[in-house]
GROMACS .gro file of C-alpha atoms in nm:
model
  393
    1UNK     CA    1  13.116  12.598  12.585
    2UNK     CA    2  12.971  12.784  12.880
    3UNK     CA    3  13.058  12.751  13.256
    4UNK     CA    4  12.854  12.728  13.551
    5UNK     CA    5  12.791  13.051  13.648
    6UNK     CA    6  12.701  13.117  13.198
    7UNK     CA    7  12.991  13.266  13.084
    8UNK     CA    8  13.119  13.161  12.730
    9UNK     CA    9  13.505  12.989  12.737
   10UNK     CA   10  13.543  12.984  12.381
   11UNK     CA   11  13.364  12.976  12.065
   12UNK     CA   12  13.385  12.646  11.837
   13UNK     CA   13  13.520  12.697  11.449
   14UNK     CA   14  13.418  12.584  11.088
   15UNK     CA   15  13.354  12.308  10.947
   16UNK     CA   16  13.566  12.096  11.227
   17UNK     CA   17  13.515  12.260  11.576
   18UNK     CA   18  13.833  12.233  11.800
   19UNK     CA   19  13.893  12.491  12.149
   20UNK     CA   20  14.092  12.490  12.367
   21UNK     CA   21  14.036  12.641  12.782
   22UNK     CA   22  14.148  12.642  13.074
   23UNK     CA   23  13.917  12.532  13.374
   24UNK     CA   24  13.925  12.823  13.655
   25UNK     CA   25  13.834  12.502  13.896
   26UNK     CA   26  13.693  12.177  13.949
   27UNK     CA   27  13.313  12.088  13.868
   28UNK     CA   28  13.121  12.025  13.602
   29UNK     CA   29  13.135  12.229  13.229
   30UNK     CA   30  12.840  12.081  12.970
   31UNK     CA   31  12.941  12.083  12.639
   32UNK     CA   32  12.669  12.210  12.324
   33UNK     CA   33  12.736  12.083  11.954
   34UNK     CA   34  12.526  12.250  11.666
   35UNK     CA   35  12.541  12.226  11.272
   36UNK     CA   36  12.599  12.516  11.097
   37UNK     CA   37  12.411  12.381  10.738
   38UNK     CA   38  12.151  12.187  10.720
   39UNK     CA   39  12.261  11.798  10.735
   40UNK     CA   40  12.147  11.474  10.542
   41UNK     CA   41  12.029  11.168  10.776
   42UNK     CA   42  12.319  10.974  10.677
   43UNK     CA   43  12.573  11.217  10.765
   44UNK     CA   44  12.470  11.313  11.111
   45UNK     CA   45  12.728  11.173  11.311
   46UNK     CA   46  13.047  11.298  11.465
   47UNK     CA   47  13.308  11.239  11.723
   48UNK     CA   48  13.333  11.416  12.015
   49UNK     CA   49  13.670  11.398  12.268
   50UNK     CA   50  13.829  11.577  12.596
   51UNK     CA   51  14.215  11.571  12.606
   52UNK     CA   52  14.410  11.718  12.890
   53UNK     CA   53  14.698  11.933  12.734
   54UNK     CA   54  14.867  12.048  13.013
   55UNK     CA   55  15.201  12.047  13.020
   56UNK     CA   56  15.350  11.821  13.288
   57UNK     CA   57  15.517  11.958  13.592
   58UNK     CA   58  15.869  12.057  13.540
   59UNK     CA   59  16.133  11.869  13.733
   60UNK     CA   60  16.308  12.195  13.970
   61UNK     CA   61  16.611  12.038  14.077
   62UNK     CA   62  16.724  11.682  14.051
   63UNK     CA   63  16.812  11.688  14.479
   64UNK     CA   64  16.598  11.351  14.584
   65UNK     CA   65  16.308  11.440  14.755
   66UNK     CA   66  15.959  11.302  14.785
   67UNK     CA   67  15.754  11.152  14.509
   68UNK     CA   68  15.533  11.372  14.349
   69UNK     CA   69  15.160  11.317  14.387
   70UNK     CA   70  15.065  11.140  14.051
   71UNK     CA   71  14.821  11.311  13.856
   72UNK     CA   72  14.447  11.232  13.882
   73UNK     CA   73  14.298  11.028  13.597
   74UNK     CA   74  14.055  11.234  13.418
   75UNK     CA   75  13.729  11.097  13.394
   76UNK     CA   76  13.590  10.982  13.069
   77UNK     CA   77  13.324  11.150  12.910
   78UNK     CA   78  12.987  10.966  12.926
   79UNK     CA   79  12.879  10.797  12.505
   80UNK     CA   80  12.597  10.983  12.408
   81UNK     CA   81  12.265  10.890  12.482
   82UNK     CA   82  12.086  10.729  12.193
   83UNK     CA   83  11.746  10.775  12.094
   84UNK     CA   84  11.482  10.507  12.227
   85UNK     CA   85  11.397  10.264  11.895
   86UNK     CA   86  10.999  10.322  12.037
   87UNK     CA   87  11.007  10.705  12.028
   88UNK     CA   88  11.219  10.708  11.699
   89UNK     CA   89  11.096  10.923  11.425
   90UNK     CA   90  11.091  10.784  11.044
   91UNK     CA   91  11.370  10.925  10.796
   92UNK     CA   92  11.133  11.194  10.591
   93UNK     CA   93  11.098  11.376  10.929
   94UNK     CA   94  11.050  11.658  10.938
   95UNK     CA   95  10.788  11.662  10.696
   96UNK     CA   96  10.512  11.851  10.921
   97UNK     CA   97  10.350  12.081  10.682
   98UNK     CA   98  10.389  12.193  10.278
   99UNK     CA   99  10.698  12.388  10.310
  100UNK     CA  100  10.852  12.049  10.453
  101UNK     CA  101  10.680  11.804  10.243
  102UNK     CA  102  10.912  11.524  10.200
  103UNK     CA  103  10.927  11.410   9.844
  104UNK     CA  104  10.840  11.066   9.712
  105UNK     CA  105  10.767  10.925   9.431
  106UNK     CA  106  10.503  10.705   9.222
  107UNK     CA  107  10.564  10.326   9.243
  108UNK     CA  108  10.713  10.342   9.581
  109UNK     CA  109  10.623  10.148   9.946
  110UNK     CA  110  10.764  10.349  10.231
  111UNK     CA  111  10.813  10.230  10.603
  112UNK     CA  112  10.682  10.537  10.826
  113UNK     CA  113  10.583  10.594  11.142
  114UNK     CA  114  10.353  10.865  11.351
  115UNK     CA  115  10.683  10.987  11.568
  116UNK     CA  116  10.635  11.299  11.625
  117UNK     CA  117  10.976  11.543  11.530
  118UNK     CA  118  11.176  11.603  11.744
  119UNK     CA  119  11.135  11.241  11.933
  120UNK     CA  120  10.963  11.252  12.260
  121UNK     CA  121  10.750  11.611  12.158
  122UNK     CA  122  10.419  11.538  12.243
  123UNK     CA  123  10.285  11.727  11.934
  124UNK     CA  124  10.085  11.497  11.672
  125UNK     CA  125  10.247  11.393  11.385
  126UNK     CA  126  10.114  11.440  11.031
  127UNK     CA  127  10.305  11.330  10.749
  128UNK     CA  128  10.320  11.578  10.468
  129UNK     CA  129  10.456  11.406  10.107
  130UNK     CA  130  10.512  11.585   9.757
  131UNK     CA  131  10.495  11.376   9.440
  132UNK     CA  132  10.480  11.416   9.051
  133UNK     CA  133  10.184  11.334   8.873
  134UNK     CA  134  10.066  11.319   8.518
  135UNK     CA  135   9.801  11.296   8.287
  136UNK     CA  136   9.720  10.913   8.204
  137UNK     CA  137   9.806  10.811   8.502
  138UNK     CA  138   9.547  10.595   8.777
  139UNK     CA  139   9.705  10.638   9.108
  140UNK     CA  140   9.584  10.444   9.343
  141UNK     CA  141   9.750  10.535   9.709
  142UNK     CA  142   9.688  10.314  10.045
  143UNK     CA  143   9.789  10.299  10.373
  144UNK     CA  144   9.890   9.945  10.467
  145UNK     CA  145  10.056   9.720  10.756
  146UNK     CA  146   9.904   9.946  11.049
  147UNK     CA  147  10.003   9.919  11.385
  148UNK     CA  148   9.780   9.767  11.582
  149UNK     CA  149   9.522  10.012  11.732
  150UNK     CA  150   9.623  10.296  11.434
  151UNK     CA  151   9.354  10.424  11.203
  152UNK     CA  152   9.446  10.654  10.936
  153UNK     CA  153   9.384  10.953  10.705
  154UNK     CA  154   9.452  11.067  10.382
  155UNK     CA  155   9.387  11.401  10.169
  156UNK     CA  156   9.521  11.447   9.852
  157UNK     CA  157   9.584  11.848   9.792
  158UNK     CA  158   9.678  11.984   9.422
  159UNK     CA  159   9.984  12.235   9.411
  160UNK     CA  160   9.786  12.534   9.500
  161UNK     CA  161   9.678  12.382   9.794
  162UNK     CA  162   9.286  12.269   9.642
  163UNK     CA  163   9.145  11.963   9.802
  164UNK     CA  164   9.128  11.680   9.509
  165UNK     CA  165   8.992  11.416   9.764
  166UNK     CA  166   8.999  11.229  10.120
  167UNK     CA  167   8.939  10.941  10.278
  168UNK     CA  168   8.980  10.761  10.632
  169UNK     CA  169   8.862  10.404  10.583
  170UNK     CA  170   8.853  10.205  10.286
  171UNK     CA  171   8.561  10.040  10.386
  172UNK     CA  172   8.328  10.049  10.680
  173UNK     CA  173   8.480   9.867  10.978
  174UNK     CA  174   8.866   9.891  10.850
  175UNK     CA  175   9.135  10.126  10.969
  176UNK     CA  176   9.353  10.168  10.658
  177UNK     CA  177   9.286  10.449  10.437
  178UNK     CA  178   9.270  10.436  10.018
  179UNK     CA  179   9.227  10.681   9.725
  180UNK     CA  180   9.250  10.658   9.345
  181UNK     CA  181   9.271  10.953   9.115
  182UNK     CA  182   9.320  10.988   8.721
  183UNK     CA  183   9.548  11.315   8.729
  184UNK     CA  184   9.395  11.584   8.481
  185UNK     CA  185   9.701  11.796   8.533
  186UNK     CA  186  10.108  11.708   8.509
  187UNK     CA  187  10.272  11.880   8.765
  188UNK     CA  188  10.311  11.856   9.150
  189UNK     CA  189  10.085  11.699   9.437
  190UNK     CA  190  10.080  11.701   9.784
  191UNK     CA  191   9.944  11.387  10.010
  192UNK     CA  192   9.852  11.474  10.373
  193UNK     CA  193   9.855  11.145  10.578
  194UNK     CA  194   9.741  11.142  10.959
  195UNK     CA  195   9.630  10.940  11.239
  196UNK     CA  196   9.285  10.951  11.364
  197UNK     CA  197   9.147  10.911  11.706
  198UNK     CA  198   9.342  10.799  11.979
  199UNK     CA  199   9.730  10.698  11.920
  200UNK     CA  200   9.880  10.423  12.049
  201UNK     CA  201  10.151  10.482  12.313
  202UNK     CA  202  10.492  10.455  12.165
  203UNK     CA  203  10.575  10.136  12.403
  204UNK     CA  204  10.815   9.947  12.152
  205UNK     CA  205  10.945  10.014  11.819
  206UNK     CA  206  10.675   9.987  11.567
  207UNK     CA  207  10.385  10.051  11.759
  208UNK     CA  208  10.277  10.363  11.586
  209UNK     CA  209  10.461  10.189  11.268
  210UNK     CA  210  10.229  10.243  10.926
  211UNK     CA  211  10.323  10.200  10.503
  212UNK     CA  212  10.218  10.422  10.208
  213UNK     CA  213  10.208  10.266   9.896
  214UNK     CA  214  10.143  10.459   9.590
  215UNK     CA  215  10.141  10.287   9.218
  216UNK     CA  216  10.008  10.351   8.924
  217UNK     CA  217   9.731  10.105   8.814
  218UNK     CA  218   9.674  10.268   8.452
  219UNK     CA  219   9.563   9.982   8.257
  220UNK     CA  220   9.501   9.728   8.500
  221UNK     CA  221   9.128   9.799   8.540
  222UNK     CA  222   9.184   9.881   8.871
  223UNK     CA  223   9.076  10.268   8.760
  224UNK     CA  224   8.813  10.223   8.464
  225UNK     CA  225   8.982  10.375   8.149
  226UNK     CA  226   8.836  10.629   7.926
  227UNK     CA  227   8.642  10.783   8.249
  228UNK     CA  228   8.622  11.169   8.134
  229UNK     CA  229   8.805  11.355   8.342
  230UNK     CA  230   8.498  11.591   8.541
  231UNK     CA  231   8.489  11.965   8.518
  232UNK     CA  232   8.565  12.171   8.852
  233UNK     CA  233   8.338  12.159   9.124
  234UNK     CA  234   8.236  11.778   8.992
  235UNK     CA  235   8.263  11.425   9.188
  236UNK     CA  236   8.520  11.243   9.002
  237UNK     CA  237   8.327  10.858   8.974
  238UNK     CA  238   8.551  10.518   8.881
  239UNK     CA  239   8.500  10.215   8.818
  240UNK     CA  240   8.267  10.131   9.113
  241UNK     CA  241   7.888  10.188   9.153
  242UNK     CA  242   7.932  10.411   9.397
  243UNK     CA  243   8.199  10.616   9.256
  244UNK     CA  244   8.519  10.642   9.482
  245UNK     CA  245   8.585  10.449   9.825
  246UNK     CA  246   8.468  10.784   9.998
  247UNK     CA  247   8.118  10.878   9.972
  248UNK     CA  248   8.073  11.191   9.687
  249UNK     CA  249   7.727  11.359   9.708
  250UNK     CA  250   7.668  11.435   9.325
  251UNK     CA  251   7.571  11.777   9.264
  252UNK     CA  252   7.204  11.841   9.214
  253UNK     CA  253   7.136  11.925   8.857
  254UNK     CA  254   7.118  12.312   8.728
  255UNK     CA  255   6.768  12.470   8.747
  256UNK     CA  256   6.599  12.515   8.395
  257UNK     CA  257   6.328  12.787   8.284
  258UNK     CA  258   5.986  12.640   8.316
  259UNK     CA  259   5.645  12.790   8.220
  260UNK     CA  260   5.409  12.774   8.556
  261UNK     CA  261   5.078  12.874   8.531
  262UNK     CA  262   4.974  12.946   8.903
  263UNK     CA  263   4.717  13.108   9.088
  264UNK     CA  264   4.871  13.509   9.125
  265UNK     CA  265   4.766  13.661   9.497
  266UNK     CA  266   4.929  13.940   9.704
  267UNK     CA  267   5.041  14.182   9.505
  268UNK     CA  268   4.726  14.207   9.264
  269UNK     CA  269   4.445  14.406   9.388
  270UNK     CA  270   4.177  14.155   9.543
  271UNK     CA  271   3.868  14.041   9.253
  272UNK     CA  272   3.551  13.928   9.262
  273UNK     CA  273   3.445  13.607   9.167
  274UNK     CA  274   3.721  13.420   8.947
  275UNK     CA  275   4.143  13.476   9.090
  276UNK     CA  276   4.416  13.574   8.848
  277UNK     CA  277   4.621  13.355   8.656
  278UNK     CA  278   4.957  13.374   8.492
  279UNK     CA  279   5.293  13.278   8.438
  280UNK     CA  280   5.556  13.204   8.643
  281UNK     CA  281   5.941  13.270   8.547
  282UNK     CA  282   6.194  13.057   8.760
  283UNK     CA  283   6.579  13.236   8.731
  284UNK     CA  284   6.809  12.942   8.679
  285UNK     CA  285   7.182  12.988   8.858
  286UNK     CA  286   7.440  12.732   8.797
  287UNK     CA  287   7.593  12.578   9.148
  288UNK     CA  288   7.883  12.540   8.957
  289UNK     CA  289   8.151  12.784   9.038
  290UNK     CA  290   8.251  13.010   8.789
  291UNK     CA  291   8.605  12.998   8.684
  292UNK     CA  292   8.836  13.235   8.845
  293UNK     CA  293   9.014  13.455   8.655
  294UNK     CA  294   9.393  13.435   8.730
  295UNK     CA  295   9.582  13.713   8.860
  296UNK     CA  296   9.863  13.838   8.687
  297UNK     CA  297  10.242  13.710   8.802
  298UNK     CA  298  10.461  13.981   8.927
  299UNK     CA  299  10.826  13.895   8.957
  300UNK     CA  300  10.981  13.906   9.300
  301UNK     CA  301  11.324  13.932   9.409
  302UNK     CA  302  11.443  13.872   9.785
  303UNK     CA  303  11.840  13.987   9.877
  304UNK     CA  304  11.945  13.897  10.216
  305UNK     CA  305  12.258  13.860  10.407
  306UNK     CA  306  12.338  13.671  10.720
  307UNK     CA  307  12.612  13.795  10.942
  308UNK     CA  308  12.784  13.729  11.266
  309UNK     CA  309  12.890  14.074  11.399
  310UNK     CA  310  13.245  13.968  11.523
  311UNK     CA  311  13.364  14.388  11.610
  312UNK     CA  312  12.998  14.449  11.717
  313UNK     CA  313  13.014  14.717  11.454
  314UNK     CA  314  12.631  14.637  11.385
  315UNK     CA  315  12.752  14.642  10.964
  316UNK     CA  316  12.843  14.353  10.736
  317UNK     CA  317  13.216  14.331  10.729
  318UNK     CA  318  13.463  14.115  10.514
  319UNK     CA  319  13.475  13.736  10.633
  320UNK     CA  320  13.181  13.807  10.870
  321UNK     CA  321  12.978  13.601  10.632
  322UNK     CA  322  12.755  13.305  10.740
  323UNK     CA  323  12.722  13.069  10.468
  324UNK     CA  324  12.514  12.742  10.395
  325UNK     CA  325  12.156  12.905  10.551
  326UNK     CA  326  11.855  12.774  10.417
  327UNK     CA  327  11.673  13.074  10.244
  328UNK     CA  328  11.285  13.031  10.144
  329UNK     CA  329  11.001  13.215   9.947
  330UNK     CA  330  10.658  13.082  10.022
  331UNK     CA  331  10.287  13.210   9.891
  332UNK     CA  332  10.173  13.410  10.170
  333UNK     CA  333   9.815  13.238  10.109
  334UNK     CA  334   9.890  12.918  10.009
  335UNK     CA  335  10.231  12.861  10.214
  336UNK     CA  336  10.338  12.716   9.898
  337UNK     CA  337  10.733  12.678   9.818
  338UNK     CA  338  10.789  12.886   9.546
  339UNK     CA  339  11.210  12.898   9.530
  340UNK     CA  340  11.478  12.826   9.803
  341UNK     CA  341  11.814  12.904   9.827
  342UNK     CA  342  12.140  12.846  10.041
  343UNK     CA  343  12.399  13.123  10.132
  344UNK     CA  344  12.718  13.155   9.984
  345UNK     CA  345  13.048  13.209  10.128
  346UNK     CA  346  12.992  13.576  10.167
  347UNK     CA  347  12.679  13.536  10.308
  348UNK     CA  348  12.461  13.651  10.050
  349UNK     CA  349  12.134  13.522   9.906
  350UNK     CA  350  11.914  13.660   9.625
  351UNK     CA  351  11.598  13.457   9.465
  352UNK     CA  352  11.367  13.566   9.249
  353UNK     CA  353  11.011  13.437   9.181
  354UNK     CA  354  10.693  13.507   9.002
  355UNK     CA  355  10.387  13.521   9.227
  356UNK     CA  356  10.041  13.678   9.207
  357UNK     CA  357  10.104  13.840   9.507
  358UNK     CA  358  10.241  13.891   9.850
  359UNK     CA  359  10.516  13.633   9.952
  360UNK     CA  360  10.668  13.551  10.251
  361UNK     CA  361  11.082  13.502  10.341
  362UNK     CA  362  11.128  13.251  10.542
  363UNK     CA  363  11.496  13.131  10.715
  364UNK     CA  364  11.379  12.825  10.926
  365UNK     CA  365  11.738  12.768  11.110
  366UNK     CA  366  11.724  13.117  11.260
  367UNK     CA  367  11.341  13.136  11.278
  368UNK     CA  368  11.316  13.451  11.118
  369UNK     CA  369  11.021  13.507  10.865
  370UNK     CA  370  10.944  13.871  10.704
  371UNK     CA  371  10.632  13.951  10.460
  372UNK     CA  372  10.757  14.070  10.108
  373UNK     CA  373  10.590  14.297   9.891
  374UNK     CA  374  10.672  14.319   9.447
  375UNK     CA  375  10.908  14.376   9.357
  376UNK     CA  376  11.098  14.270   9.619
  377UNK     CA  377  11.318  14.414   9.898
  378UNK     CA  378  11.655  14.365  10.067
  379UNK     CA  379  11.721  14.181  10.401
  380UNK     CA  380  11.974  14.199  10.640
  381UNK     CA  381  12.041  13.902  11.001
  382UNK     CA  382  12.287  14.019  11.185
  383UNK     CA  383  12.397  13.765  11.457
  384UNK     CA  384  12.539  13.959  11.759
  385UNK     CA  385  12.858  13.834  11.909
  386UNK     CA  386  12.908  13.700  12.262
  387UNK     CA  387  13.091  13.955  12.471
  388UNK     CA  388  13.367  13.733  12.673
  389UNK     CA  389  13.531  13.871  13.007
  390UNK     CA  390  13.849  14.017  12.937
  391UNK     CA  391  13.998  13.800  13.256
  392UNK     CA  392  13.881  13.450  13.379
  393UNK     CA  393  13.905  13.463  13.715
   0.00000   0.00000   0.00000
C-alpha cells in the first residue's frame, strides 16, 4: 500500500495478507493485491476489507461539559469492478503460444472464445492446445458453432514444432475450419487455432464465441482404414478423391536415368556435312528430403534461487526464500517445454533435462529469461527490498 506522494506504508504477508497504518491525513490511499503462486481459475477470489482500529477517545474527567463531536462514518470501500461478460476471456487463457498450450484431450467439445488475455488488450488472440495422440487413431478436429461474422484457422504442429497440416475452410464458401489425421507417432501434439480476417467487435457475450471438437472416428469410415501411413515429405490422402479437405499438391515423381540420343553442338569442334550424335545422361535427385540425422542429447541441469533481500545484504539469507515460482526449461529453437518446476520453501529450484542443445530458463511471473548452455549453470533473482522512511511525517 503506497500513498500519494509513492511512499510504501507497509508491506502485505503470506499466504493471508493483513497491515496495519496509520493515515498521516485525509485523501485518498489505492490499495494493490497480487498472488504470490500461480492460481487455478476456480480459486481466484478473495475478500478484501478496511476496519478503523483506533482506539476511541478517552473520557478526561467526568466534569459535564459539551458533547463530543461524534466520529465521522468511514466510507465504504467501492465492490470490485467485474469484468464485462463481452470482453471475457475463455478458461484455458492464457494459452497464447507452446510454452502455454492449454491441454485437452481427445473426445472432448470445448466452449472458447477469441478474448484476447488479459480482457480488453487489443492484441489478437490465438488459441494454443496440447493433446495426446496415438497410433490407430483417425482424429478428426473441427471448429463449430461460430460467431456470426468469425472465420477460423487451424494448424496441427507435431511435438518438435513440424507442421503435420492446416486448414481454414472446410469447404469453399464456409467459415469453420476441419482436419483429419491418422497419427503415425504416440506422443504429444499441438493444435494452433486462430481467427482470420476481420474480428467481430466484442459487443455482447458470445460474439467472438467459437467450439473445438476433437474425436476419434477410427472405424467409422469417416478416415478410410488401412491408408499407409506416407513417408516424410509426402501428402497424407483419405478417404476422399481429393485427399484431405485442404488442397495437397502431390509431389512430382523422382527423375529416372534415360538414354537420349540428341544432336551434340557447342562444345564439339564444328564438322562438315553430317552433326554429332550421342548420348545423353540425365542425374536423377530425389525431392525427397533426406532424413536428418539426430543430434545427440546432452543432459542439462538449471539451479536457481529466488530471493527477497529483506537486510539489502545483496546474498541469500535464511527465511529470505520466495517459494511457489514457476521455473521453466524450453528448446531454445523450438520453444518447446522440456521440464518445469516450482520453488520450494527455501527458494530453491533445480531441473534437469536432456536436450540436443542450447536451452532457455524461463521464470514467467518475474519475466526473467536467461540462455543456458550443457551442462548447465546456476541462477540467482534477488528481489530488492523497498526502503521505507524511518518517520511518516
Amino acid at each position: 500500500m503506497v500513498s500519494t506522494s509513492a511512499g510504501s506504508i507497509a508491506a502485505p504477508g503470506n499466504p493471508a495478507s493483513q497491515l496495519r497504518f496509520r493515515a498521516p491525513g485525509e485523501g485518498w490511499f489505492p490499495v494493490a493485491v497480487d498472488s504470490l503462486v500461480p492460481t487455478p481459475w476456480g480459486c481466484r477470489q478473495y475478500s478484501l476489507a478496511a476496519v478503523d482500529v483506533s482506539a476511541p477517545t478517552a473520557t478526561v474527567t467526568a466534569t459535564p461539559g459539551p458533547s463530543a463531536t461524534p466520529r465521522p462514518t468511514g466510507t465504504a470501500l467501492p465492490s470490485a469492478t467485474a469484468i464485462p461478460p463481452e470482453v471475457m476471456f475463455d478458461e484455458y487463457e492464457p494459452n497464447y503460444d507452446f510454452s502455454s498450450a492449454a491441454n485437452v484431450g481427445v473426445g472432448q467439445t470445448i466452449a472458447l472464445n477469441f478474448n484476447p488475455y488479459p480482457a480488453g488488450s487489443n492484441e489478437v488472440d490465438n488459441d494454443y492446445f496440447r493433446l495426446y495422440v496415438k497410433v490407430g487413431e483417425a482424429l478428426k478436429l473441427e471448429t463449430t458453432g461460430l460467431a456470426a461474422g468469425l472465420d477460423t484457422n487451424l494448424i496441427m504442429y507435431r511435438e518438435n514444432g513440424e507442421v503435420i497440416a492446416g486448414n481454414d475452410d472446410c469447404q469453399a464458401g464456409q467459415r469453420q475450419s476441419c482436419l483429419s489425421w491418422k497419427p503415425d507417432y504416440t506422443g504429444v501434439a499441438y493444435l494452433l487455432v486462430g481467427p482470420v480476417g476481420t474480428i467481430p467487435e466484442a459487443i455482447s457475450a458470445g460474439a467472438r464465441a467459437y467450439q473445438l471438437v476433437i474425436s476419434d472416428v477410427a472405424g467409422s469410415g469417416s478416415i478410410t482404414n488401412g491408408t499407409p501411413t506416407p513417408a516424410f515429405g509426402q501428402p497424407f490422402l483419405g478417404d476422399q478423391a481429393g485427399g484431405l479437405p485442404w488442397k495437397v499438391t502431390p509431389l512430382p515423381p523422382t527423375p529416372i536415368r534415360l538414354p537420349l540420343t540428341a544432336t551434340v553442338t557447342g562444345e564439339f569442334p564444328p564438322s562438315t556435312g553430317a552433326s554429332r550424335t550421342g548420348e545423353v545422361q540425365v542425374r536423377a535427385y530425389s525431392l525427397i528430403p533426406p532424413t536428418l540425422t539426430p543430434e545427440p542429447q546432452q543432459p542439462v541441469t538449471v539451479q536457481l534461487m529466488v530471493y527477497y533481500d529483506e537486510n539489502d545484504n545483496r546474498a541469500p539469507d535464511i527465511s529470505e526464500g520466495v517459494a511457489g515460482i514457476s521455473v521453466r526449461i524450453l528448446d531454445s529453437l523450438t520453444n518447446r517445454l522440456l521440464g518445469q518446476i516450482f520453488t520450494d520453501g527455501q527458494g530453491h529450484a533445480s531441473l534437469s533435462v536432456s536436450a540436443a542443445g542450447d536451452v532457455r530458463l524461463s521464470v514467467p511471473y518475474l519475466g526473467y529469461t536467461q540462455p543456458v548452455k550443457p551442462p548447465g549453470k546456476q541462477f540467482e533473482i534477488r528481489l530488492g527490498a523497498l526502503r521505507l522512511p524511518s518517520l511518516i511525517p
